[in-house]
mmCIF file of C-alpha atoms in Angstrom:
data_model
loop_
_atom_site.group_PDB
_atom_site.id
_atom_site.type_symbol
_atom_site.label_atom_id
_atom_site.label_comp_id
_atom_site.label_asym_id
_atom_site.label_seq_id
_atom_site.Cartn_x
_atom_site.Cartn_y
_atom_site.Cartn_z
ATOM 1 C CA MET A 100 25.756 -12.677 3.739
ATOM 2 C CA GLU A 101 23.295 -11.172 1.259
ATOM 3 C CA LEU A 102 19.876 -9.587 1.890
ATOM 4 C CA LYS A 103 18.072 -12.735 0.710
ATOM 5 C CA GLU A 104 19.838 -14.858 3.337
ATOM 6 C CA LEU A 105 19.206 -12.274 6.060
ATOM 7 C CA LEU A 106 15.487 -12.202 5.163
ATOM 8 C CA GLU A 107 15.405 -16.009 5.328
ATOM 9 C CA HIS A 108 16.757 -15.853 8.900
ATOM 10 C CA PHE A 109 14.139 -13.244 9.852
ATOM 11 C CA ASN A 110 11.297 -15.071 8.122
ATOM 12 C CA ASN A 111 12.283 -18.401 9.721
ATOM 13 C CA GLY A 112 12.103 -16.761 13.160
ATOM 14 C CA ASP A 113 15.790 -17.447 13.840
ATOM 15 C CA THR A 114 17.254 -15.794 16.916
ATOM 16 C CA LEU A 115 19.750 -13.163 15.775
ATOM 17 C CA GLY A 116 22.142 -10.694 17.336
ATOM 18 C CA GLU A 117 25.262 -12.575 18.346
ATOM 19 C CA ASP A 118 26.779 -12.730 14.836
ATOM 20 C CA PHE A 119 28.684 -9.515 14.015
ATOM 21 C CA GLU A 120 28.218 -10.041 10.252
ATOM 22 C CA VAL A 121 24.425 -10.147 10.705
ATOM 23 C CA ILE A 122 24.441 -7.062 12.929
ATOM 24 C CA GLU A 123 26.520 -5.119 10.403
ATOM 25 C CA LEU A 124 24.194 -6.114 7.541
ATOM 26 C CA MET A 125 21.160 -5.064 9.604
ATOM 27 C CA ARG A 126 22.835 -1.712 10.298
ATOM 28 C CA TYR A 127 23.633 -1.278 6.600
ATOM 29 C CA TYR A 128 19.975 -1.726 5.640
ATOM 30 C CA SER A 129 18.924 0.524 8.512
ATOM 31 C CA ARG A 130 21.090 3.282 7.063
ATOM 32 C CA GLN A 131 19.587 2.689 3.618
ATOM 33 C CA ALA A 132 16.092 2.950 5.130
ATOM 34 C CA GLN A 133 17.076 6.181 6.894
ATOM 35 C CA LYS A 134 18.208 7.707 3.595
ATOM 36 C CA ILE A 135 14.935 6.922 1.843
ATOM 37 C CA THR A 136 12.711 7.874 4.774
ATOM 38 C CA MET A 137 14.561 11.200 4.998
ATOM 39 C CA GLN A 138 13.640 11.786 1.358
ATOM 40 C CA ILE A 139 10.027 10.870 2.110
ATOM 41 C CA ASN A 140 9.828 12.979 5.274
ATOM 42 C CA THR A 141 11.686 16.190 4.493
ATOM 43 C CA GLN A 142 9.930 17.546 1.415
ATOM 44 C CA TYR A 143 6.558 17.469 -0.290
ATOM 45 C CA HIS A 144 5.951 14.683 -2.833
ATOM 46 C CA GLU A 145 3.016 14.018 -5.128
ATOM 47 C CA PRO A 146 1.293 10.675 -4.415
ATOM 48 C CA GLU A 147 3.037 8.971 -7.340
ATOM 49 C CA GLU A 148 6.442 10.086 -6.026
ATOM 50 C CA LEU A 149 5.622 8.767 -2.547
ATOM 51 C CA ALA A 150 4.576 5.439 -4.031
ATOM 52 C CA PHE A 151 7.862 5.267 -5.968
ATOM 53 C CA LEU A 152 9.949 6.104 -2.888
ATOM 54 C CA PHE A 153 8.060 3.628 -0.711
ATOM 55 C CA SER A 154 8.558 0.923 -3.336
ATOM 56 C CA GLU A 155 12.279 1.740 -3.358
ATOM 57 C CA LEU A 156 12.301 1.558 0.451
ATOM 58 C CA ILE A 157 10.767 -1.924 0.575
ATOM 59 C CA GLY A 158 12.574 -3.186 -2.525
ATOM 60 C CA LYS A 159 9.461 -4.398 -4.340
ATOM 61 C CA PRO A 160 6.306 -3.066 -5.975
ATOM 62 C CA ILE A 161 3.435 -1.820 -3.840
ATOM 63 C CA GLY A 162 -0.231 -2.303 -4.603
ATOM 64 C CA GLU A 163 -2.014 0.303 -6.703
ATOM 65 C CA GLY A 164 -3.995 2.933 -4.846
ATOM 66 C CA PHE A 165 -1.311 3.204 -2.137
ATOM 67 C CA GLY A 166 -1.548 6.272 0.088
ATOM 68 C CA LEU A 167 0.939 7.633 2.614
ATOM 69 C CA PHE A 168 0.932 10.793 4.708
ATOM 70 C CA PRO A 169 4.497 11.400 5.944
ATOM 71 C CA PRO A 170 6.360 11.322 8.163
ATOM 72 C CA PHE A 171 6.960 7.576 8.084
ATOM 73 C CA TYR A 172 9.693 5.653 9.902
ATOM 74 C CA THR A 173 11.191 2.195 9.602
ATOM 75 C CA ASP A 174 14.452 0.733 10.828
ATOM 76 C CA PHE A 175 14.853 -1.855 8.057
ATOM 77 C CA GLY A 176 12.316 -1.494 5.247
ATOM 78 C CA LYS A 177 13.085 -4.613 3.232
ATOM 79 C CA ASN A 178 10.535 -6.953 4.865
ATOM 80 C CA ILE A 179 7.304 -5.022 4.203
ATOM 81 C CA THR A 180 4.631 -6.138 1.718
ATOM 82 C CA ILE A 181 1.776 -3.777 0.788
ATOM 83 C CA GLY A 182 -1.465 -4.742 -0.984
ATOM 84 C CA LYS A 183 -3.784 -2.582 -3.087
ATOM 85 C CA ASN A 184 -5.516 0.503 -1.699
ATOM 86 C CA VAL A 185 -3.573 0.573 1.567
ATOM 87 C CA PHE A 186 -3.422 3.907 3.400
ATOM 88 C CA ILE A 187 -0.773 4.708 6.033
ATOM 89 C CA ASN A 188 -1.368 7.908 7.997
ATOM 90 C CA ALA A 189 1.249 10.281 9.453
ATOM 91 C CA GLY A 190 3.782 9.323 12.098
ATOM 92 C CA CYS A 191 3.733 5.526 11.746
ATOM 93 C CA LYS A 192 6.725 3.444 12.829
ATOM 94 C CA PHE A 193 7.340 0.008 11.348
ATOM 95 C CA GLN A 194 9.983 -2.302 12.824
ATOM 96 C CA ASP A 195 9.772 -4.793 9.986
ATOM 97 C CA GLN A 196 12.682 -7.214 10.320
ATOM 98 C CA GLY A 197 10.291 -10.041 11.257
ATOM 99 C CA GLY A 198 8.035 -9.218 8.303
ATOM 100 C CA ILE A 199 5.000 -6.971 7.913
ATOM 101 C CA THR A 200 2.257 -7.809 5.429
ATOM 102 C CA ILE A 201 -0.598 -5.355 4.972
ATOM 103 C CA ASP A 202 -3.397 -6.690 2.787
ATOM 104 C CA GLU A 203 -5.605 -4.709 0.446
ATOM 105 C CA GLY A 204 -7.855 -1.962 1.717
ATOM 106 C CA ALA A 205 -6.204 -1.684 5.151
ATOM 107 C CA LEU A 206 -6.151 1.689 6.923
ATOM 108 C CA ILE A 207 -3.288 2.415 9.319
ATOM 109 C CA GLY A 208 -3.994 5.386 11.629
ATOM 110 C CA HIS A 209 -1.745 8.181 12.914
ATOM 111 C CA GLY A 210 1.226 7.079 14.984
ATOM 112 C CA VAL A 211 0.673 3.327 14.706
ATOM 113 C CA VAL A 212 3.635 1.146 15.725
ATOM 114 C CA LEU A 213 4.132 -2.293 14.159
ATOM 115 C CA ALA A 214 6.987 -4.052 16.008
ATOM 116 C CA THR A 215 8.223 -7.454 14.792
ATOM 117 C CA LEU A 216 11.224 -7.892 17.105
ATOM 118 C CA ASP A 217 11.797 -8.522 20.792
ATOM 119 C CA HIS A 218 15.049 -8.679 22.724
ATOM 120 C CA ASP A 219 15.716 -11.633 24.997
ATOM 121 C CA PHE A 220 14.547 -11.233 28.605
ATOM 122 C CA ALA A 221 17.700 -12.829 30.062
ATOM 123 C CA PRO A 222 20.196 -9.984 30.711
ATOM 124 C CA GLU A 223 23.147 -12.045 29.464
ATOM 125 C CA LYS A 224 21.298 -12.629 26.153
ATOM 126 C CA ARG A 225 19.757 -9.149 25.841
ATOM 127 C CA GLN A 226 21.472 -8.493 22.484
ATOM 128 C CA GLN A 227 19.622 -11.412 20.908
ATOM 129 C CA LEU A 228 16.660 -10.573 18.690
ATOM 130 C CA HIS A 229 13.564 -12.728 18.273
ATOM 131 C CA PRO A 230 11.634 -11.900 15.064
ATOM 132 C CA ALA A 231 8.066 -12.889 14.194
ATOM 133 C CA PRO A 232 5.778 -11.514 11.461
ATOM 134 C CA ILE A 233 2.780 -9.222 11.681
ATOM 135 C CA HIS A 234 -0.042 -9.801 9.203
ATOM 136 C CA ILE A 235 -2.749 -7.164 8.748
ATOM 137 C CA GLY A 236 -5.759 -8.601 6.897
ATOM 138 C CA LYS A 237 -7.988 -7.094 4.228
ATOM 139 C CA ARG A 238 -9.932 -3.933 5.069
ATOM 140 C CA VAL A 239 -8.518 -3.776 8.618
ATOM 141 C CA TRP A 240 -8.657 -0.399 10.349
ATOM 142 C CA ILE A 241 -6.000 0.277 12.986
ATOM 143 C CA GLY A 242 -6.753 3.394 15.032
ATOM 144 C CA ALA A 243 -4.323 6.138 16.004
ATOM 145 C CA ASN A 244 -1.415 5.309 18.320
ATOM 146 C CA ALA A 245 -2.165 1.585 18.454
ATOM 147 C CA VAL A 246 0.752 -0.832 18.877
ATOM 148 C CA VAL A 247 0.833 -4.283 17.275
ATOM 149 C CA THR A 248 3.525 -6.650 18.567
ATOM 150 C CA LYS A 249 5.434 -9.457 16.885
ATOM 151 C CA GLY A 250 3.675 -12.600 15.750
ATOM 152 C CA VAL A 251 0.194 -11.036 15.586
ATOM 153 C CA THR A 252 -2.317 -11.619 12.790
ATOM 154 C CA ILE A 253 -5.261 -9.249 12.519
ATOM 155 C CA GLY A 254 -8.132 -10.878 10.633
ATOM 156 C CA ASP A 255 -10.009 -9.364 7.699
ATOM 157 C CA ASN A 256 -12.350 -6.444 8.449
ATOM 158 C CA ALA A 257 -11.201 -6.161 12.083
ATOM 159 C CA VAL A 258 -10.950 -2.803 13.876
ATOM 160 C CA VAL A 259 -8.226 -1.999 16.413
ATOM 161 C CA ALA A 260 -9.247 0.890 18.666
ATOM 162 C CA ALA A 261 -7.021 3.922 19.082
ATOM 163 C CA GLY A 262 -4.314 3.409 21.696
ATOM 164 C CA ALA A 263 -4.741 -0.375 21.871
ATOM 165 C CA VAL A 264 -1.761 -2.662 22.426
ATOM 166 C CA VAL A 265 -2.351 -5.831 20.410
ATOM 167 C CA THR A 266 -0.349 -8.801 21.724
ATOM 168 C CA GLN A 267 -2.542 -11.654 20.434
ATOM 169 C CA ASP A 268 -4.234 -12.522 17.148
ATOM 170 C CA VAL A 269 -7.447 -10.639 16.385
ATOM 171 C CA PRO A 270 -10.278 -12.643 14.775
ATOM 172 C CA ALA A 271 -11.831 -11.373 11.552
ATOM 173 C CA ASP A 272 -14.862 -9.075 11.846
ATOM 174 C CA THR A 273 -14.002 -8.087 15.424
ATOM 175 C CA ILE A 274 -13.365 -4.821 17.278
ATOM 176 C CA VAL A 275 -10.581 -4.899 19.889
ATOM 177 C CA GLY A 276 -9.326 -2.244 22.283
ATOM 178 C CA GLY A 277 -7.439 -1.672 25.511
ATOM 179 C CA VAL A 278 -4.055 -2.534 26.987
ATOM 180 C CA PRO A 279 -3.626 -5.367 26.328
ATOM 181 C CA ALA A 280 -6.284 -5.415 23.610
ATOM 182 C CA LYS A 281 -9.359 -7.529 24.224
ATOM 183 C CA ILE A 282 -12.414 -8.239 22.101
ATOM 184 C CA ILE A 283 -15.030 -5.505 22.498
ATOM 185 C CA ARG A 284 -17.579 -6.956 20.078
ATOM 186 C CA LYS A 285 -18.129 -8.660 16.751
ATOM 187 C CA LEU A 286 -18.985 -6.544 13.707
#
């Protein structure tokens, strides 16, 4: 199995985890992500170098104006898409197998977790993985230590309060906060 086929499984929302070949390929790309994130996290880099390394990590170009304050962590790396003028602050953790798209002008605060996978609830199927994408709209601001779970879309211009746990879609031009996150008000 090649990366393209693995990404198709993730992007189709296929349940994964029982096939040893798939698990081994996931682990291979996890090790590749660890190598690149170690480079990002263990020494100083000029912004252009960080952009180059991040592009290498995700396997495609990133939008111009990209900003990253390390450390940054991901356990896959190959299913992230970054638009123009995106800023990712220190300590973020992206679990991107299910796909993470961050549109232009988005701001991702300190320690944000974007998690696109769940394990099965049934103990006998616990090794199974259920992927679903996260989509962060244009000019979204996600506050420090927020968590966004699989399958969530955050609409353009929305604000996610610090510490929120977002388990449902967030409408555009809305502020959400809390655990689980609820609408606080419209912008």
